[in-house]
Amino acid sequence: ISKTRDERPIVLPPHTSESAFETALRELRELLGEEWVKCNDVALVDGDYHAVPLSHDAYHILEQDDLVPSAVCWPKDTEQVATVVKWANRHKIPIWPISIGRNLGYGGSAPRVRGSVVVDLGRRMNRVLDVSEQNAACLVEPGVQYITLYEHLQEIGLGNKLWIDVPDLPGGSVMGNALDRGVGYTPHGDHWSQHCGLEVVLPDGDIVRTGMGALPGTDCWQLFPYGFGPYHDGIFSQSNYGIVTKMGVWLMPNPGGIRPFMATFPREEDLAAAVDALRPLMVQKIVGNVPCLRLGVQDATMYHKKTEFPLRENGLIDRKKAQTMIDKLGTGAWVFYGALYGPDEITAPKFDYIKKALSVVSGAKFYERKDVPSNHYLNDYAKFTAGIPTWRELDRMQFIPNASHLFFAPISAIDGKDALRQSHMCRNRMEEYGFDYLGTFFIGHRAMHHVISFMYDKTDPEMKKRALSCIRALIEDAAKIGVGEYRTHLALQDQVAGTYNWGDGATMRLNEKLKDALDPNGILQPGRSGIWPKRYRGQGWEL
Ligand code: FAD
């Protein structure tokens, strides 16, 4: 083991002696090349969004050195990924694949089991392998980021013809985000639903292609998702059943125009009426993108540090007093951002229709880009909804010093009562634990992702503990009323998995049967989504 610097002892994989690990790493270096395997003995530096460490979770919510790998390796192609998997089986060393490792708020690049070997796919497998202009589809490797896909389309002269979907920040992996079922802003904002065809290395090193990819010589791998027989793709998202090495993605043909707009609602209780008015617009796809309904205070964090808000004695934002500040931004108590696609002849009457529908909320106001100043978020939103990457979301990191995010992200029906109940539940718990409720509903065609950001100072251990305890309480509160989360941080995955327990835990029994069949040695991502392989189960790994 190369102790290049005397900075930090290496955390060994479980059940592995130092000499066994040394032998295993020597072998891995022979397989991949000396420079493509590194021990994790470096100092733990949190960095920032542009410099995310591979040594630990940059937004650590446990101890900084809790979720740390023993080493990192960089395979160059699918065959080398299979080689790494077989190596892991021989040595019974857990491995943790990442595409880019910017899963900030959910665990970053860190593995769930200390001492796992991180397999960083993105460094060397980062090509856009194919773009079909006529079918508006592409095939990507793990290291293709939103920003690099965008730039690639510009470079090959298709940037104006084919649009991508970007999340808030474009440094993540198109594949990694979809595999974690992330969300963006255009009609393609449900990223998993817009993938078509996977290439996967299974935990025993076998390589499969899903859907039409199973048919040699097919032209339809990126066009028809199902192929023949059982449809396997679902078991490779938010799971530990395979390492994805190629993924098809559908792109959006330039619709010929776009009309981003915002609607503001003056009172916090307007949430219910606004959501009820939005439901038919979403179910009927009159609003065709993934719009969002954001708390005015949350919107204001884009422009102001916490210290600039009027605060109550308990240190939380005084919402009543803050309203004057929020009104200056033209934001309202809740603000809805949406976009309509197509030429003006189509979007102008649609916009009129939407204004009429949302005007059931008294005091609702409507804005387009021409109505707001140039630094207004609506101008960034206009970019998001046209698939143009922006870094504006980073402005929010100024809110508190050493800001980190932890997300509580329950699913809600598009139902006013449900949304209001969730919003009250979250606000009450968060305020009890000393956090401002900063929520946004991302609205799909049948359900909403209620993404709530816990902003905490990662250098403050007491605040970290409070944030974790608060989310734990919220997960429990939510489960009691039949509400569950769509995604969660590594430290909370056992708890969330435990709430999806219909039929006396039937889902987890199925997950475990699959895990034991596909990964008998338990080498791939033990503990991801609360799924533990046999050799870890019941041994006290659950958090
Ligand atoms: P990775 O970290 O590479 O992977 C994500 C997960 O998938 C990991 O668990 C990893 O183990 C697994 N995985 C990755 N690649 C593979 C593979 N090839 N095979 C098997 N498993 C794999 N998220 C959103 O969805 N939408 C947003 O708008 C958004 N906004 C954010 C704003 C801020 C300020 C912050 C801090 C975070 C935000 N996030 C958002 C969360 C996160 O940053 C993104 O989802 C990001 O894209 C995830 O990181 P990544 O793409 O690098 O994926």
XYZ file of C-alpha atoms and ligand atoms in Angstrom:
596
model
C 0.000 0.000 0.000
C 1.584 3.192 -1.121
C 1.757 5.636 1.738
C 2.772 8.462 -0.519
C 2.091 10.968 2.209
C 1.802 10.405 5.911
C -1.540 12.110 5.869
C -4.169 9.558 6.807
C -4.259 5.836 7.427
C -6.142 3.873 4.779
C -9.509 2.476 5.849
C -9.372 -1.181 4.827
C -12.330 -3.024 3.288
C -14.307 -5.087 5.825
C -12.890 -8.506 6.710
C -9.646 -7.706 4.821
C -6.228 -7.646 6.424
C -3.622 -5.097 5.425
C -1.516 -7.737 3.670
C -4.525 -9.205 1.824
C -5.457 -5.713 0.679
C -1.902 -5.045 -0.426
C -1.887 -8.236 -2.522
C -5.295 -7.393 -4.019
C -4.263 -3.844 -4.947
C -1.023 -5.059 -6.529
C -3.122 -7.356 -8.716
C -5.564 -4.561 -9.597
C -2.643 -2.335 -10.635
C -1.352 -5.105 -12.885
C -4.805 -5.412 -14.472
C -5.535 -1.703 -15.032
C -2.078 -0.138 -15.065
C -0.162 1.380 -12.153
C -1.493 4.924 -12.608
C -5.161 3.876 -12.668
C -5.356 2.694 -9.050
C -4.778 5.011 -6.085
C -5.019 4.475 -2.357
C -7.211 6.861 -0.439
C -4.607 8.178 1.960
C -5.018 11.840 1.104
C -6.217 14.558 3.452
C -9.991 14.977 3.384
C -10.609 18.291 1.647
C -14.265 19.109 0.983
C -13.551 21.252 -2.081
C -16.579 22.752 -3.802
C -19.013 21.903 -6.603
C -16.292 22.348 -9.214
C -13.772 20.250 -7.283
C -15.659 17.347 -5.739
C -13.336 14.948 -3.862
C -13.285 11.189 -4.468
C -11.953 10.655 -0.939
C -15.276 11.160 0.941
C -18.740 12.760 0.863
C -18.036 16.470 0.323
C -21.373 17.306 1.993
C -20.713 14.966 4.933
C -23.610 14.650 7.324
C -21.925 11.901 9.372
C -18.320 12.340 10.497
C -16.183 13.611 7.615
C -14.144 10.365 7.620
C -17.095 8.018 7.974
C -18.026 7.144 4.381
C -14.521 6.805 2.928
C -13.207 4.375 0.325
C -9.925 2.486 0.684
C -8.905 3.187 -2.912
C -10.133 4.481 -6.245
C -9.654 2.903 -9.676
C -10.291 4.097 -13.210
C -11.221 1.419 -15.781
C -11.011 2.479 -19.432
C -13.793 0.431 -20.998
C -16.568 -2.092 -20.373
C -14.140 -5.029 -20.456
C -12.001 -3.420 -17.767
C -15.109 -2.814 -15.670
C -15.835 -6.558 -15.943
C -12.197 -7.199 -14.970
C -12.608 -5.055 -11.837
C -15.818 -6.876 -10.927
C -14.129 -10.276 -11.240
C -11.191 -8.997 -9.181
C -13.619 -7.846 -6.470
C -15.232 -11.301 -6.416
C -11.861 -13.014 -6.059
C -10.909 -10.837 -3.091
C -14.435 -10.274 -1.695
C -13.777 -6.543 -1.675
C -16.822 -4.252 -1.986
C -16.793 -1.854 -4.948
C -18.776 1.338 -5.500
C -19.211 2.643 -9.066
C -19.686 6.329 -9.726
C -20.144 8.116 -13.029
C -18.990 11.568 -11.894
C -19.553 11.501 -8.129
C -21.463 14.780 -7.825
C -24.363 13.157 -6.012
C -24.210 16.057 -3.554
C -26.948 16.033 -0.955
C -27.305 12.251 -1.398
C -23.766 11.030 -0.574
C -21.496 12.600 -3.212
C -18.869 10.158 -4.461
C -18.783 8.164 -1.223
C -19.495 4.464 -0.747
C -21.946 3.249 1.859
C -19.466 0.712 3.300
C -16.187 2.180 4.611
C -13.173 0.794 2.832
C -14.978 -0.045 -0.441
C -13.045 0.595 -3.651
C -14.608 3.392 -5.691
C -14.771 2.590 -9.399
C -14.687 5.984 -11.102
C -16.132 5.291 -14.547
C -16.338 8.872 -15.683
C -12.640 9.755 -15.852
C -11.829 7.548 -18.865
C -15.243 6.461 -20.172
C -16.609 9.837 -21.152
C -17.564 9.720 -24.822
C -20.806 10.497 -26.588
C -20.793 7.337 -28.714
C -23.588 8.194 -31.109
C -26.095 10.930 -31.900
C -29.033 10.318 -34.207
C -30.378 13.594 -35.517
C -33.433 12.088 -37.150
C -34.413 10.034 -34.112
C -33.357 12.649 -31.531
C -31.458 10.056 -29.506
C -27.903 9.490 -28.312
C -25.744 6.867 -26.633
C -23.466 7.961 -23.793
C -20.776 6.618 -21.501
C -20.847 7.294 -17.724
C -18.553 10.332 -17.802
C -20.717 12.402 -20.149
C -21.886 15.381 -18.108
C -24.834 17.609 -19.005
C -22.412 20.365 -19.883
C -20.252 18.114 -22.073
C -23.278 16.657 -23.891
C -24.499 20.192 -24.523
C -21.075 21.233 -25.835
C -20.801 18.110 -27.975
C -24.109 18.861 -29.702
C -22.922 22.423 -30.353
C -19.616 21.155 -31.755
C -21.237 18.735 -34.195
C -23.640 21.443 -35.371
C -26.794 19.947 -33.831
C -27.083 22.237 -30.800
C -29.949 24.183 -32.267
C -31.748 21.105 -33.517
C -31.475 18.808 -30.511
C -31.963 20.050 -26.955
C -30.954 18.267 -23.774
C -32.572 18.375 -20.352
C -30.419 19.900 -17.618
C -30.930 19.742 -13.844
C -30.081 22.751 -11.638
C -26.366 22.266 -12.154
C -24.782 20.766 -15.284
C -21.663 19.137 -13.789
C -23.383 15.815 -13.009
C -23.422 12.729 -15.198
C -26.312 12.238 -17.621
C -26.139 8.528 -16.741
C -25.500 8.812 -12.976
C -28.375 11.244 -12.547
C -30.788 9.062 -14.526
C -29.726 5.956 -12.578
C -30.548 7.801 -9.352
C -33.843 8.913 -10.988
C -33.000 12.628 -10.887
C -35.140 15.436 -12.288
C -34.721 18.391 -14.653
C -36.958 21.058 -16.147
C -38.005 20.335 -19.749
C -40.606 17.818 -21.007
C -37.720 15.309 -20.636
C -37.236 16.246 -16.961
C -37.953 12.747 -15.595
C -34.523 11.515 -16.636
C -35.025 7.798 -16.087
C -38.159 7.825 -18.253
C -36.132 9.305 -21.136
C -33.420 6.653 -21.222
C -33.623 3.873 -23.799
C -31.331 0.844 -23.636
C -28.491 -0.006 -21.251
C -25.244 -1.928 -21.346
C -24.586 -3.428 -17.909
C -21.766 -5.342 -16.249
C -23.392 -7.753 -13.796
C -21.832 -8.506 -10.403
C -20.347 -11.761 -11.773
C -18.665 -9.924 -14.668
C -21.174 -10.958 -17.368
C -22.058 -8.124 -19.795
C -25.669 -7.638 -20.971
C -27.490 -5.176 -23.206
C -31.113 -4.484 -22.339
C -34.143 -4.064 -24.604
C -33.364 -4.233 -28.330
C -29.648 -4.237 -27.458
C -29.922 -7.999 -26.944
C -30.478 -8.425 -30.706
C -27.219 -8.450 -32.676
C -27.238 -5.941 -35.560
C -30.271 -3.987 -34.299
C -30.817 -0.358 -35.328
C -33.402 0.088 -32.578
C -31.435 -0.107 -29.291
C -32.004 3.602 -28.598
C -35.484 3.633 -30.180
C -37.569 0.874 -28.590
C -36.957 0.319 -24.882
C -38.524 -3.095 -24.280
C -37.101 -5.675 -26.725
C -38.610 -9.097 -26.050
C -39.354 -10.847 -22.786
C -38.982 -9.361 -19.285
C -38.048 -5.678 -19.197
C -34.966 -5.476 -16.972
C -33.973 -1.818 -16.960
C -35.833 -0.908 -13.773
C -33.708 -3.186 -11.604
C -30.583 -1.212 -12.522
C -31.791 2.142 -11.160
C -31.277 3.052 -7.463
C -29.993 -0.498 -7.039
C -26.856 -2.581 -6.591
C -27.459 -5.174 -9.310
C -25.128 -3.964 -12.072
C -22.671 -1.348 -13.337
C -24.035 0.536 -16.319
C -21.443 1.288 -18.992
C -23.601 2.656 -21.833
C -27.017 4.290 -21.842
C -29.312 5.568 -24.586
C -30.947 8.972 -23.988
C -33.767 10.619 -25.902
C -33.159 14.246 -26.815
C -35.717 16.938 -27.474
C -36.132 18.226 -31.016
C -36.131 22.038 -31.075
C -39.859 22.768 -30.646
C -39.726 26.013 -32.652
C -40.170 28.361 -29.716
C -40.411 28.564 -25.953
C -42.404 30.739 -23.546
C -41.068 30.544 -19.978
C -43.250 32.316 -17.450
C -43.897 32.656 -13.764
C -47.025 33.024 -11.665
C -46.944 34.318 -8.120
C -49.411 33.609 -5.324
C -49.547 36.081 -2.431
C -50.364 33.916 0.612
C -48.754 30.720 1.962
C -52.183 29.037 2.215
C -52.643 29.648 -1.541
C -50.537 26.534 -2.069
C -53.636 24.310 -1.936
C -55.685 26.274 -4.483
C -52.687 26.729 -6.769
C -51.903 22.991 -6.802
C -55.551 22.087 -7.443
C -55.665 24.573 -10.340
C -52.437 23.110 -11.743
C -53.528 19.458 -11.646
C -55.725 19.485 -14.785
C -53.092 21.525 -16.616
C -50.547 18.803 -15.835
C -52.705 15.718 -16.358
C -53.877 17.073 -19.729
C -50.292 18.123 -20.576
C -51.322 21.719 -21.251
C -48.162 22.517 -19.295
C -45.788 20.035 -20.896
C -42.524 20.494 -18.985
C -41.620 19.683 -15.364
C -42.653 23.027 -13.813
C -42.033 23.898 -10.196
C -43.844 25.645 -7.414
C -41.359 27.169 -5.016
C -41.701 28.825 -1.631
C -41.040 32.560 -1.995
C -38.451 32.465 0.807
C -36.629 29.650 -1.007
C -36.603 31.738 -4.180
C -35.201 34.666 -2.214
C -32.219 32.576 -1.029
C -30.964 32.873 -4.599
C -30.459 36.612 -4.041
C -29.822 37.020 -0.308
C -27.659 35.605 2.453
C -29.468 34.466 5.576
C -28.074 37.393 7.566
C -29.860 39.807 5.199
C -33.297 38.405 6.137
C -35.203 39.634 9.209
C -34.723 36.879 11.788
C -36.771 35.780 14.763
C -35.246 35.271 18.207
C -34.773 31.570 17.472
C -32.614 32.469 14.472
C -35.176 31.415 11.853
C -36.362 33.701 9.069
C -39.289 35.876 10.117
C -41.542 35.097 7.154
C -44.023 37.902 7.780
C -41.321 40.558 7.957
C -39.408 38.956 5.089
C -42.453 39.350 2.846
C -41.556 42.980 2.060
C -38.145 41.808 0.849
C -39.721 38.984 -1.116
C -42.299 41.316 -2.640
C -39.448 43.498 -3.912
C -38.248 40.467 -5.847
C -41.796 40.084 -7.210
C -41.916 36.526 -5.944
C -45.043 36.152 -3.755
C -45.421 33.582 -0.965
C -45.266 30.847 -3.634
C -43.942 31.200 -7.152
C -44.701 28.898 -10.062
C -42.203 28.560 -12.917
C -43.385 26.874 -16.118
C -42.605 26.812 -19.832
C -44.668 26.330 -22.953
C -43.139 24.901 -26.099
C -43.832 25.684 -29.728
C -44.229 28.748 -31.935
C -45.933 31.870 -30.541
C -49.223 31.026 -32.286
C -49.413 27.951 -30.080
C -47.958 29.231 -26.818
C -49.779 32.620 -26.704
C -53.316 31.178 -26.447
C -52.060 28.425 -24.126
C -50.567 31.068 -21.839
C -53.906 32.935 -21.808
C -55.669 29.693 -20.914
C -53.229 29.004 -18.081
C -53.528 32.551 -16.727
C -57.285 32.145 -16.604
C -57.016 28.755 -14.876
C -54.561 29.991 -12.227
C -56.456 33.216 -11.614
C -58.831 31.233 -9.375
C -56.212 32.104 -6.763
C -56.992 35.691 -5.912
C -54.053 38.023 -6.308
C -52.194 35.686 -8.719
C -49.812 37.646 -10.954
C -48.092 36.552 -14.159
C -44.715 37.481 -15.598
C -42.654 36.750 -18.678
C -39.002 37.611 -19.259
C -39.855 41.068 -20.583
C -41.446 41.907 -17.221
C -38.451 41.169 -14.957
C -34.954 42.648 -14.471
C -31.979 40.977 -16.131
C -30.669 39.304 -12.928
C -34.033 37.672 -12.255
C -34.073 33.882 -11.902
C -36.733 33.723 -14.655
C -33.946 34.443 -17.144
C -31.985 31.429 -15.853
C -35.166 29.384 -15.876
C -35.566 30.289 -19.548
C -32.154 28.701 -20.120
C -32.925 25.547 -18.092
C -36.134 24.986 -19.978
C -34.320 25.289 -23.307
C -31.675 22.802 -22.120
C -28.938 25.437 -21.767
C -26.673 24.790 -18.759
C -26.255 27.521 -16.130
C -24.390 27.709 -12.810
C -26.897 30.098 -11.211
C -27.992 27.556 -8.607
C -24.585 27.923 -6.965
C -25.674 31.409 -5.810
C -27.782 29.649 -3.212
C -24.607 28.337 -1.551
C -23.979 31.885 -0.241
C -26.983 31.547 2.073
C -24.923 30.401 5.086
C -21.171 29.883 5.604
C -19.793 26.427 4.665
C -23.186 25.609 3.187
C -24.069 22.004 2.460
C -27.351 20.554 1.290
C -29.211 17.552 2.540
C -32.463 16.827 0.758
C -35.722 15.508 2.149
C -37.707 14.598 -0.945
C -41.152 13.071 -0.435
C -43.605 12.376 -3.241
C -46.979 14.131 -3.136
C -50.151 13.754 -5.171
C -50.945 16.841 -7.265
C -53.563 17.633 -4.705
C -53.905 20.870 -2.772
C -54.772 19.234 0.543
C -51.891 16.743 0.271
C -49.394 19.451 -0.658
C -50.495 21.759 2.146
C -50.398 18.927 4.676
C -46.848 18.009 3.608
C -45.746 21.599 3.639
C -47.103 22.156 7.186
C -45.677 18.875 8.421
C -42.218 19.715 7.097
C -42.261 23.305 8.307
C -43.321 22.321 11.825
C -40.677 19.624 12.209
C -37.947 21.719 10.621
C -38.665 24.714 12.821
C -38.731 22.463 15.892
C -35.172 21.413 14.991
C -34.091 24.984 14.153
C -34.159 24.883 10.316
C -35.919 27.150 7.859
C -38.357 25.257 5.631
C -37.120 25.771 2.063
C -39.333 23.723 -0.235
C -40.023 23.317 -3.946
C -42.583 21.074 -5.609
C -41.400 19.723 -8.996
C -44.640 18.854 -10.735
C -44.954 15.794 -12.943
C -48.028 14.695 -14.868
C -49.404 12.573 -12.026
C -47.317 13.369 -8.912
C -44.948 15.945 -7.422
C -41.428 15.664 -6.011
C -41.450 17.857 -2.896
C -37.731 18.639 -2.643
C -36.804 20.307 0.632
C -33.316 21.579 1.134
C -31.709 21.388 4.542
C -28.917 23.929 4.400
C -26.391 23.246 7.114
C -22.887 24.333 8.025
C -20.756 21.234 7.510
C -18.129 22.489 9.960
C -20.726 22.531 12.748
C -21.113 18.989 14.216
C -24.098 19.978 16.336
C -25.981 21.354 13.324
C -25.204 18.197 11.330
C -26.610 16.020 14.097
C -29.734 18.152 14.257
C -30.254 17.987 10.473
C -29.944 14.212 10.467
C -32.272 13.791 13.454
C -34.788 16.130 11.851
C -34.851 14.210 8.581
C -35.132 10.947 10.487
C -38.172 12.363 12.314
C -39.640 13.572 9.019
C -39.212 10.165 7.354
C -41.165 8.686 10.260
C -43.843 11.415 10.220
C -44.268 10.946 6.482
C -44.512 7.159 6.597
C -47.250 7.386 9.238
C -49.475 9.186 6.728
C -48.486 7.047 3.721
C -45.920 9.469 2.303
C -42.567 8.165 1.015
C -39.366 9.659 -0.423
C -38.164 9.284 -4.017
C -34.454 9.380 -3.145
C -32.344 9.916 -0.068
C -28.814 10.309 1.324
C -26.728 7.152 1.888
C -27.018 7.592 5.641
C -30.817 7.402 5.454
C -31.374 4.694 2.866
C -31.956 1.891 5.389
C -34.631 3.933 7.122
C -36.413 4.942 3.918
C -36.251 1.391 2.534
C -37.819 0.243 5.798
C -40.873 2.425 5.202
C -41.670 0.736 1.871
C -42.797 -2.326 3.804
C -46.184 -3.331 2.432
C -46.877 -7.071 2.671
C -44.611 -7.504 5.675
C -41.578 -6.248 3.740
C -42.347 -8.023 0.447
C -40.361 -5.492 -1.620
C -37.199 -5.969 0.428
C -37.625 -9.752 0.303
C -37.718 -9.505 -3.506
C -34.730 -7.105 -3.501
C -32.739 -9.539 -1.377
C -33.645 -12.550 -3.533
C -32.375 -10.648 -6.581
C -29.248 -9.541 -4.718
C -28.377 -13.046 -3.560
C -28.934 -14.492 -7.028
C -26.987 -11.841 -8.947
C -24.272 -11.039 -6.403
C -23.663 -14.042 -4.135
C -20.340 -12.619 -2.880
C -21.979 -9.275 -2.086
C -19.299 -7.190 -3.791
C -21.413 -4.551 -5.541
C -22.494 -1.515 -3.520
C -23.521 -3.284 -0.308
C -26.247 -1.274 1.388
C -27.318 0.866 -1.559
C -31.038 1.653 -1.223
C -30.998 -0.413 1.973
C -30.267 -3.637 0.056
C -27.633 -5.680 1.903
C -26.046 -8.814 0.507
C -26.270 -12.008 2.540
C -22.784 -11.700 4.051
C -23.583 -8.237 5.470
C -27.221 -8.785 6.438
C -28.055 -8.661 10.131
C -24.451 -7.849 11.106
C -25.166 -4.337 12.304
C -24.401 -2.436 9.091
C -27.799 -0.774 8.885
C -27.967 2.858 9.987
P -23.033 9.926 -9.574
O -22.659 10.493 -8.258
O -21.968 9.484 -10.458
O -24.051 8.725 -9.366
C -25.264 8.825 -8.697
C -25.595 7.463 -8.069
O -25.715 6.452 -9.076
C -24.544 6.948 -7.112
O -25.222 6.273 -6.067
C -23.718 5.959 -7.916
O -23.195 4.946 -7.115
C -24.735 5.412 -8.909
N -24.110 5.200 -10.216
C -23.529 6.174 -10.958
N -23.103 5.684 -12.118
C -23.400 4.374 -12.117
C -23.217 3.358 -13.074
N -22.659 3.634 -14.235
N -23.646 2.117 -12.788
C -24.251 1.857 -11.598
N -24.473 2.803 -10.652
C -24.043 4.051 -10.913
N -30.359 16.399 -8.719
C -31.328 16.362 -9.640
O -31.719 15.258 -10.060
N -31.890 17.489 -10.129
C -31.495 18.722 -9.723
O -31.995 19.731 -10.220
C -30.471 18.795 -8.734
N -30.065 19.986 -8.259
C -29.086 20.035 -7.306
C -28.708 21.281 -6.808
C -27.717 21.379 -5.834
C -27.321 22.706 -5.288
C -27.101 20.191 -5.355
C -26.046 20.253 -4.303
C -27.481 18.940 -5.837
C -28.476 18.849 -6.813
N -28.892 17.609 -7.325
C -29.899 17.574 -8.254
C -28.317 16.353 -6.809
C -27.072 15.846 -7.584
O -26.058 16.829 -7.557
C -27.381 15.447 -9.043
O -28.444 14.532 -9.087
C -26.178 14.838 -9.770
O -26.468 14.720 -11.131
C -25.813 13.432 -9.228
O -24.437 13.205 -9.355
P -23.769 12.478 -10.600
O -24.593 12.788 -11.792
O -22.343 12.847 -10.609
O -23.994 10.934 -10.315
